[in-house]
PDB file of C-alpha atoms in Angstrom:
ATOM      1  CA  UNK A 299     139.769-123.183 178.179  1.00 93.00           C
ATOM      2  CA  UNK A 300     137.273-124.835 180.535  1.00 95.00           C
ATOM      3  CA  UNK A 301     133.754-126.020 179.846  1.00 96.00           C
ATOM      4  CA  UNK A 302     131.589-126.569 182.917  1.00 95.00           C
ATOM      5  CA  UNK A 303     128.262-128.337 182.464  1.00 96.00           C
ATOM      6  CA  UNK A 304     125.284-128.412 184.772  1.00 95.00           C
ATOM      7  CA  UNK A 305     121.665-129.461 184.759  1.00 96.00           C
ATOM      8  CA  UNK A 306     121.743-133.215 184.288  1.00 94.00           C
ATOM      9  CA  UNK A 307     119.830-135.601 186.505  1.00 97.00           C
ATOM     10  CA  UNK A 308     117.028-138.121 186.758  1.00 98.00           C
ATOM     11  CA  UNK A 309     113.633-137.439 185.225  1.00 98.00           C
ATOM     12  CA  UNK A 310     110.579-139.467 184.295  1.00 98.00           C
ATOM     13  CA  UNK A 311     109.663-140.091 180.694  1.00 98.00           C
ATOM     14  CA  UNK A 312     107.814-137.097 179.286  1.00 98.00           C
ATOM     15  CA  UNK A 313     109.627-134.717 181.593  1.00 98.00           C
ATOM     16  CA  UNK A 314     112.071-131.911 180.881  1.00 98.00           C
ATOM     17  CA  UNK A 315     115.618-130.950 181.749  1.00 98.00           C
ATOM     18  CA  UNK A 316     117.773-127.961 180.845  1.00 98.00           C
ATOM     19  CA  UNK A 317     121.503-128.365 180.427  1.00 98.00           C
ATOM     20  CA  UNK A 318     123.901-125.433 180.657  1.00 98.00           C
ATOM     21  CA  UNK A 319     127.559-125.158 179.708  1.00 98.00           C
ATOM     22  CA  UNK A 320     129.714-122.158 180.571  1.00 96.00           C
ATOM     23  CA  UNK A 321     132.995-121.620 178.726  1.00 96.00           C
ATOM     24  CA  UNK A 322     135.852-119.806 180.426  1.00 93.00           C
ATOM     25  CA  UNK A 323     139.436-119.025 179.506  1.00 90.00           C
ATOM     26  CA  UNK A 324     140.232-118.052 175.926  1.00 77.00           C
ATOM     27  CA  UNK A 325     136.706-117.258 174.798  1.00 75.00           C
ATOM     28  CA  UNK A 326     137.627-114.587 172.279  1.00 79.00           C
ATOM     29  CA  UNK A 327     136.830-116.677 169.214  1.00 86.00           C
ATOM     30  CA  UNK A 328     134.207-119.240 170.146  1.00 92.00           C
ATOM     31  CA  UNK A 329     132.733-120.590 166.941  1.00 94.00           C
ATOM     32  CA  UNK A 330     130.290-123.477 167.052  1.00 96.00           C
ATOM     33  CA  UNK A 331     128.955-124.718 170.392  1.00 97.00           C
ATOM     34  CA  UNK A 332     127.083-127.930 170.811  1.00 98.00           C
ATOM     35  CA  UNK A 333     125.969-130.942 172.760  1.00 98.00           C
ATOM     36  CA  UNK A 334     126.898-134.555 172.134  1.00 98.00           C
ATOM     37  CA  UNK A 335     125.948-137.718 173.956  1.00 97.00           C
ATOM     38  CA  UNK A 336     127.558-141.068 174.477  1.00 95.00           C
ATOM     39  CA  UNK A 337     126.401-144.368 175.894  1.00 89.00           C
ATOM     40  CA  UNK A 338     128.877-146.947 177.237  1.00 89.00           C
ATOM     41  CA  UNK A 339     130.574-148.777 174.387  1.00 92.00           C
ATOM     42  CA  UNK A 340     129.135-146.490 171.743  1.00 93.00           C
ATOM     43  CA  UNK A 341     130.467-143.597 169.721  1.00 95.00           C
ATOM     44  CA  UNK A 342     129.818-140.056 170.804  1.00 96.00           C
ATOM     45  CA  UNK A 343     127.033-138.609 168.660  1.00 97.00           C
ATOM     46  CA  UNK A 344     125.826-135.128 167.897  1.00 98.00           C
ATOM     47  CA  UNK A 345     122.656-134.016 169.654  1.00 98.00           C
ATOM     48  CA  UNK A 346     122.569-130.372 168.576  1.00 98.00           C
ATOM     49  CA  UNK A 347     124.936-127.568 167.675  1.00 98.00           C
ATOM     50  CA  UNK A 348     124.657-123.849 167.102  1.00 98.00           C
ATOM     51  CA  UNK A 349     126.957-121.592 165.132  1.00 96.00           C
ATOM     52  CA  UNK A 350     128.210-118.217 166.264  1.00 93.00           C
ATOM     53  CA  UNK A 351     125.559-116.705 164.012  1.00 93.00           C
ATOM     54  CA  UNK A 352     122.744-118.786 165.503  1.00 95.00           C
ATOM     55  CA  UNK A 353     122.320-121.479 162.852  1.00 98.00           C
ATOM     56  CA  UNK A 354     121.203-124.710 164.497  1.00 98.00           C
ATOM     57  CA  UNK A 355     121.535-128.383 163.617  1.00 98.00           C
ATOM     58  CA  UNK A 356     119.751-131.243 165.369  1.00 98.00           C
ATOM     59  CA  UNK A 357     119.933-134.995 165.322  1.00 98.00           C
ATOM     60  CA  UNK A 358     116.771-136.447 163.793  1.00 98.00           C
ATOM     61  CA  UNK A 359     116.000-138.251 167.029  1.00 97.00           C
ATOM     62  CA  UNK A 360     115.631-135.002 168.999  1.00 98.00           C
ATOM     63  CA  UNK A 361     114.056-132.664 166.445  1.00 98.00           C
ATOM     64  CA  UNK A 362     110.932-131.040 167.821  1.00 98.00           C
ATOM     65  CA  UNK A 363     111.809-132.006 171.400  1.00 98.00           C
ATOM     66  CA  UNK A 364     115.166-130.361 172.111  1.00 98.00           C
ATOM     67  CA  UNK A 365     116.167-126.723 171.623  1.00 98.00           C
ATOM     68  CA  UNK A 366     119.722-125.417 171.652  1.00 98.00           C
ATOM     69  CA  UNK A 367     120.500-121.779 172.359  1.00 98.00           C
ATOM     70  CA  UNK A 368     123.474-119.681 173.357  1.00 97.00           C
ATOM     71  CA  UNK A 369     124.201-116.473 175.207  1.00 95.00           C
ATOM     72  CA  UNK A 370     127.331-115.041 173.631  1.00 93.00           C
ATOM     73  CA  UNK A 371     127.695-112.393 176.343  1.00 93.00           C
ATOM     74  CA  UNK A 372     127.917-115.161 178.948  1.00 94.00           C
ATOM     75  CA  UNK A 373     129.799-117.660 176.743  1.00 94.00           C
ATOM     76  CA  UNK A 374     127.129-120.182 177.640  1.00 96.00           C
ATOM     77  CA  UNK A 375     125.222-122.732 175.617  1.00 98.00           C
ATOM     78  CA  UNK A 376     121.945-124.311 176.712  1.00 98.00           C
ATOM     79  CA  UNK A 377     120.013-127.420 175.763  1.00 98.00           C
ATOM     80  CA  UNK A 378     116.328-127.458 176.641  1.00 98.00           C
ATOM     81  CA  UNK A 379     115.135-131.048 176.533  1.00 98.00           C
ATOM     82  CA  UNK A 380     111.392-131.697 176.524  1.00 98.00           C
ATOM     83  CA  UNK A 381     109.324-134.857 176.105  1.00 98.00           C
ATOM     84  CA  UNK A 382     112.273-136.913 177.264  1.00 98.00           C
ATOM     85  CA  UNK A 383     112.337-140.610 176.446  1.00 98.00           C
ATOM     86  CA  UNK A 384     114.225-143.487 178.116  1.00 97.00           C
ATOM     87  CA  UNK A 385     116.379-143.727 174.997  1.00 96.00           C
ATOM     88  CA  UNK A 386     117.671-140.221 175.728  1.00 97.00           C
ATOM     89  CA  UNK A 387     119.534-141.653 178.712  1.00 97.00           C
ATOM     90  CA  UNK A 388     123.228-140.962 178.178  1.00 96.00           C
ATOM     91  CA  UNK A 389     126.161-138.873 179.303  1.00 97.00           C
ATOM     92  CA  UNK A 390     125.865-135.479 177.620  1.00 98.00           C
ATOM     93  CA  UNK A 391     129.010-133.568 176.673  1.00 98.00           C
ATOM     94  CA  UNK A 392     129.319-129.893 175.875  1.00 98.00           C
ATOM     95  CA  UNK A 393     131.548-128.936 172.941  1.00 98.00           C
ATOM     96  CA  UNK A 394     133.032-125.638 171.834  1.00 97.00           C
ATOM     97  CA  UNK A 395     135.122-124.960 168.751  1.00 96.00           C
ATOM     98  CA  UNK A 396     137.650-122.211 169.400  1.00 93.00           C
ATOM     99  CA  UNK A 397     140.133-121.277 166.684  1.00 89.00           C
ATOM    100  CA  UNK A 398     139.444-124.575 164.878  1.00 88.00           C
ATOM    101  CA  UNK A 399     140.150-126.656 167.994  1.00 93.00           C
ATOM    102  CA  UNK A 400     137.595-128.791 169.834  1.00 95.00           C
ATOM    103  CA  UNK A 401     137.127-128.449 173.569  1.00 96.00           C
ATOM    104  CA  UNK A 402     134.955-130.724 175.703  1.00 97.00           C
ATOM    105  CA  UNK A 403     133.238-130.591 179.044  1.00 97.00           C
ATOM    106  CA  UNK A 404     133.472-133.363 181.605  1.00 96.00           C
ATOM    107  CA  UNK A 405     130.016-134.716 180.831  1.00 96.00           C
ATOM    108  CA  UNK A 406     126.756-134.736 182.735  1.00 97.00           C
ATOM    109  CA  UNK A 407     124.514-137.761 183.215  1.00 97.00           C
ATOM    110  CA  UNK A 408     120.933-137.632 182.002  1.00 98.00           C
ATOM    111  CA  UNK A 409     118.743-140.542 183.054  1.00 97.00           C
ATOM    112  CA  UNK A 410     115.149-140.903 181.896  1.00 98.00           C
ATOM    113  CA  UNK A 411     113.053-143.499 183.689  1.00 97.00           C
ATOM    114  CA  UNK A 412     110.087-145.210 182.073  1.00 94.00           C
TER     115      UNK A 412
END
């Protein structure tokens, strides 16, 4: 199983970015898909996740600003990030749960300048 992320980059505060993550390989039973982020020296934390049925969960810090969605036909999960803040600067990791096992992408850097 491979998770390939794209869409990170540098943006000014108040701007928007859209992250994408395509899953390939054994995609027959993808359950939850999600996005996590991690700063140097800190624990990886949940940003948002979406179940196979479309139920979403968000971290309090991103509610109302970020939207997670998925295209099951393309085995792809998206994270639309609006009203970005400098504190959103982190490496963002895609996650997929397949047959009760966690798979991770390589991470994509998001940098928000003030």
